[in-house]
Amino acid sequence: MTTTETVTETAPDDATLVSRARDGDMRSYEQLVLRYQDRMFRLAVKMLADRSDAEDVVQEVFLGAWRRLPQLNEDAAFVGWLYRMTTNRCLNVIRARRPTVEVDPETTESPRSDTQPEHAVQVSTQLEALNAALQLLTPEQRACWLLREVHGLTYEEIGDIVEVNTTAVRGRIARARAHLSEVMKPWR
């Protein structure tokens, strides 16, 4: 190869990485972890309102996924499988907790740090209110709302993840939206 030639390397798709990981290729699995750990963490931290619990859940999910990778029937279904495991693990953690969950404002990050101090305080207060309102939803409603509104999944994908039909997903999201709309009225 001459010095003027360039090699363009594209990242393998999920199905290829899953197939390689199933065959024992740890580097392929590491690529999958790097590709999806942030998404799973964002979902877990919003569901649990606790960074430490969210980190534990994500670590358990990826460790469990590695161990159960041979059980995954369709390589391309890996992402949905991760969402399902993360959601279910979060729901288990929520069920194991005491009924009330305190939201720690110190763990809630402002989306922007370059705003005026007054605006930053307002945004931070709005985020605190939203996080508190999310904790008042049932865990199932919270999961469906977060998967739709934060992660942009379709109703069908959410139904597969939480293992209910799309009608139930739509109902949970509608109830969550109605509740959040009512609670967040002062912030409009």
GROMACS .gro file of C-alpha atoms in nm:
model
  188
    1MET     CA    1   0.000   0.000   0.000
    2THR     CA    2   0.133   0.342  -0.088
    3THR     CA    3   0.125   0.637   0.146
    4THR     CA    4  -0.149   0.803  -0.059
    5GLU     CA    5  -0.390   0.514  -0.010
    6THR     CA    6  -0.623   0.535   0.284
    7VAL     CA    7  -0.802   0.259   0.460
    8THR     CA    8  -1.156   0.333   0.564
    9GLU     CA    9  -1.275   0.103   0.832
   10THR     CA   10  -1.639   0.097   0.930
   11ALA     CA   11  -1.756  -0.027   1.265
   12PRO     CA   12  -1.925  -0.365   1.249
   13ASP     CA   13  -2.299  -0.370   1.302
   14ASP     CA   14  -2.457  -0.507   1.619
   15ALA     CA   15  -2.544  -0.845   1.470
   16THR     CA   16  -2.182  -0.902   1.364
   17LEU     CA   17  -2.049  -0.800   1.705
   18VAL     CA   18  -2.304  -1.020   1.884
   19SER     CA   19  -2.215  -1.316   1.666
   20ARG     CA   20  -1.845  -1.267   1.733
   21ALA     CA   21  -1.906  -1.218   2.107
   22ARG     CA   22  -2.113  -1.536   2.119
   23ASP     CA   23  -1.807  -1.714   1.976
   24GLY     CA   24  -1.602  -1.581   2.268
   25ASP     CA   25  -1.461  -1.261   2.119
   26MET     CA   26  -1.439  -1.035   2.424
   27ARG     CA   27  -1.335  -0.729   2.218
   28SER     CA   28  -1.656  -0.748   2.019
   29TYR     CA   29  -1.857  -0.757   2.339
   30GLU     CA   30  -1.658  -0.464   2.476
   31GLN     CA   31  -1.756  -0.267   2.163
   32LEU     CA   32  -2.121  -0.347   2.230
   33VAL     CA   33  -2.085  -0.234   2.591
   34LEU     CA   34  -1.920   0.092   2.485
   35ARG     CA   35  -2.190   0.145   2.224
   36TYR     CA   36  -2.486   0.101   2.461
   37GLN     CA   37  -2.378   0.157   2.821
   38ASP     CA   38  -2.464   0.529   2.817
   39ARG     CA   39  -2.818   0.466   2.689
   40MET     CA   40  -2.880   0.197   2.949
   41PHE     CA   41  -2.738   0.419   3.223
   42ARG     CA   42  -2.960   0.715   3.125
   43LEU     CA   43  -3.265   0.489   3.134
   44ALA     CA   44  -3.167   0.337   3.470
   45VAL     CA   45  -3.083   0.668   3.639
   46LYS     CA   46  -3.413   0.820   3.529
   47MET     CA   47  -3.609   0.517   3.644
   48LEU     CA   48  -3.430   0.483   3.976
   49ALA     CA   49  -3.337   0.846   4.054
   50ASP     CA   50  -3.016   0.714   4.204
   51ARG     CA   51  -2.682   0.713   4.021
   52SER     CA   52  -2.531   0.440   4.236
   53ASP     CA   53  -2.826   0.204   4.187
   54ALA     CA   54  -2.826   0.285   3.815
   55GLU     CA   55  -2.455   0.203   3.785
   56ASP     CA   56  -2.514  -0.127   3.966
   57VAL     CA   57  -2.807  -0.214   3.741
   58VAL     CA   58  -2.615  -0.139   3.421
   59GLN     CA   59  -2.317  -0.341   3.538
   60GLU     CA   60  -2.544  -0.634   3.628
   61VAL     CA   61  -2.725  -0.608   3.295
   62PHE     CA   62  -2.407  -0.620   3.086
   63LEU     CA   63  -2.261  -0.899   3.296
   64GLY     CA   64  -2.584  -1.096   3.269
   65ALA     CA   65  -2.604  -1.028   2.896
   66TRP     CA   66  -2.252  -1.164   2.849
   67ARG     CA   67  -2.340  -1.480   3.040
   68ARG     CA   68  -2.671  -1.529   2.860
   69LEU     CA   69  -2.554  -1.428   2.514
   70PRO     CA   70  -2.588  -1.786   2.383
   71GLN     CA   71  -2.960  -1.767   2.469
   72LEU     CA   72  -3.019  -1.469   2.239
   73ASN     CA   73  -3.188  -1.619   1.934
   74GLU     CA   74  -3.157  -1.325   1.697
   75ASP     CA   75  -2.831  -1.130   1.690
   76ALA     CA   76  -3.000  -0.813   1.562
   77ALA     CA   77  -3.233  -0.811   1.866
   78PHE     CA   78  -2.948  -0.731   2.105
   79VAL     CA   79  -3.046  -0.368   2.176
   80GLY     CA   80  -3.407  -0.454   2.254
   81TRP     CA   81  -3.282  -0.733   2.475
   82LEU     CA   82  -3.062  -0.486   2.667
   83TYR     CA   83  -3.351  -0.243   2.709
   84ARG     CA   84  -3.571  -0.526   2.836
   85MET     CA   85  -3.309  -0.646   3.086
   86THR     CA   86  -3.237  -0.292   3.206
   87THR     CA   87  -3.605  -0.206   3.244
   88ASN     CA   88  -3.685  -0.530   3.424
   89ARG     CA   89  -3.386  -0.497   3.657
   90CYS     CA   90  -3.488  -0.137   3.739
   91LEU     CA   91  -3.844  -0.249   3.809
   92ASN     CA   92  -3.709  -0.517   4.045
   93VAL     CA   93  -3.496  -0.260   4.229
   94ILE     CA   94  -3.797  -0.026   4.261
   95ARG     CA   95  -4.017  -0.306   4.394
   96ALA     CA   96  -3.752  -0.395   4.652
   97ARG     CA   97  -3.735  -0.039   4.782
   98ARG     CA   98  -3.950   0.127   5.042
   99PRO     CA   99  -4.259   0.292   4.889
  100THR     CA  100  -4.115   0.643   4.880
  101VAL     CA  101  -3.803   0.739   4.687
  102GLU     CA  102  -3.626   1.065   4.759
  103VAL     CA  103  -3.485   1.252   4.460
  104ASP     CA  104  -3.139   1.387   4.530
  105PRO     CA  105  -3.104   1.725   4.358
  106GLU     CA  106  -2.725   1.686   4.374
  107THR     CA  107  -2.741   1.397   4.127
  108THR     CA  108  -2.964   1.583   3.882
  109GLU     CA  109  -2.749   1.754   3.626
  110SER     CA  110  -2.855   2.067   3.447
  111PRO     CA  111  -2.867   2.017   3.070
  112ARG     CA  112  -2.668   2.337   3.015
  113SER     CA  113  -2.401   2.499   3.222
  114ASP     CA  114  -2.348   2.805   3.002
  115THR     CA  115  -2.675   2.980   3.087
  116GLN     CA  116  -2.736   3.278   3.312
  117PRO     CA  117  -2.743   3.183   3.682
  118GLU     CA  118  -3.115   3.269   3.715
  119HIS     CA  119  -3.200   3.056   3.414
  120ALA     CA  120  -2.980   2.772   3.541
  121VAL     CA  121  -3.162   2.777   3.876
  122GLN     CA  122  -3.498   2.772   3.698
  123VAL     CA  123  -3.397   2.484   3.472
  124SER     CA  124  -3.252   2.292   3.766
  125THR     CA  125  -3.573   2.346   3.964
  126GLN     CA  126  -3.781   2.230   3.666
  127LEU     CA  127  -3.568   1.916   3.634
  128GLU     CA  128  -3.609   1.847   4.004
  129ALA     CA  129  -3.985   1.884   3.968
  130LEU     CA  130  -3.991   1.654   3.665
  131ASN     CA  131  -3.778   1.391   3.838
  132ALA     CA  132  -4.002   1.410   4.146
  133ALA     CA  133  -4.310   1.379   3.923
  134LEU     CA  134  -4.158   1.079   3.745
  135GLN     CA  135  -4.113   0.907   4.080
  136LEU     CA  136  -4.487   0.945   4.147
  137LEU     CA  137  -4.572   0.741   3.837
  138THR     CA  138  -4.608   0.367   3.869
  139PRO     CA  139  -4.280   0.197   3.777
  140GLU     CA  140  -4.449   0.053   3.467
  141GLN     CA  141  -4.573   0.395   3.353
  142ARG     CA  142  -4.232   0.548   3.421
  143ALA     CA  143  -4.058   0.279   3.217
  144CYS     CA  144  -4.291   0.321   2.920
  145TRP     CA  145  -4.275   0.703   2.932
  146LEU     CA  146  -3.894   0.707   2.953
  147LEU     CA  147  -3.853   0.452   2.673
  148ARG     CA  148  -4.082   0.661   2.450
  149GLU     CA  149  -3.997   1.020   2.541
  150VAL     CA  150  -3.630   0.995   2.634
  151HIS     CA  151  -3.513   0.702   2.424
  152GLY     CA  152  -3.750   0.751   2.129
  153LEU     CA  153  -3.859   0.388   2.098
  154THR     CA  154  -4.177   0.289   1.915
  155TYR     CA  155  -4.481   0.154   2.097
  156GLU     CA  156  -4.407  -0.188   1.951
  157GLU     CA  157  -4.047  -0.183   2.074
  158ILE     CA  158  -4.163  -0.072   2.419
  159GLY     CA  159  -4.424  -0.347   2.423
  160ASP     CA  160  -4.155  -0.604   2.347
  161ILE     CA  161  -3.931  -0.465   2.621
  162VAL     CA  162  -4.193  -0.449   2.898
  163GLU     CA  163  -4.373  -0.757   2.763
  164VAL     CA  164  -4.720  -0.609   2.713
  165ASN     CA  165  -4.924  -0.529   2.402
  166THR     CA  166  -4.910  -0.189   2.235
  167THR     CA  167  -5.255  -0.095   2.369
  168ALA     CA  168  -5.125  -0.133   2.724
  169VAL     CA  169  -4.813   0.067   2.633
  170ARG     CA  170  -5.025   0.348   2.487
  171GLY     CA  171  -5.243   0.349   2.799
  172ARG     CA  172  -4.947   0.365   3.034
  173ILE     CA  173  -4.788   0.646   2.836
  174ALA     CA  174  -5.118   0.837   2.817
  175ARG     CA  175  -5.167   0.811   3.195
  176ALA     CA  176  -4.805   0.913   3.253
  177ARG     CA  177  -4.838   1.212   3.020
  178ALA     CA  178  -5.164   1.322   3.186
  179HIS     CA  179  -5.007   1.300   3.531
  180LEU     CA  180  -4.688   1.478   3.427
  181SER     CA  181  -4.886   1.748   3.246
  182GLU     CA  182  -5.089   1.815   3.560
  183VAL     CA  183  -4.790   1.818   3.793
  184MET     CA  184  -4.580   2.035   3.562
  185LYS     CA  185  -4.852   2.301   3.497
  186PRO     CA  186  -4.676   2.558   3.718
  187TRP     CA  187  -4.366   2.532   3.497
  188ARG     CA  188  -4.534   2.618   3.168
   0.00000   0.00000   0.00000
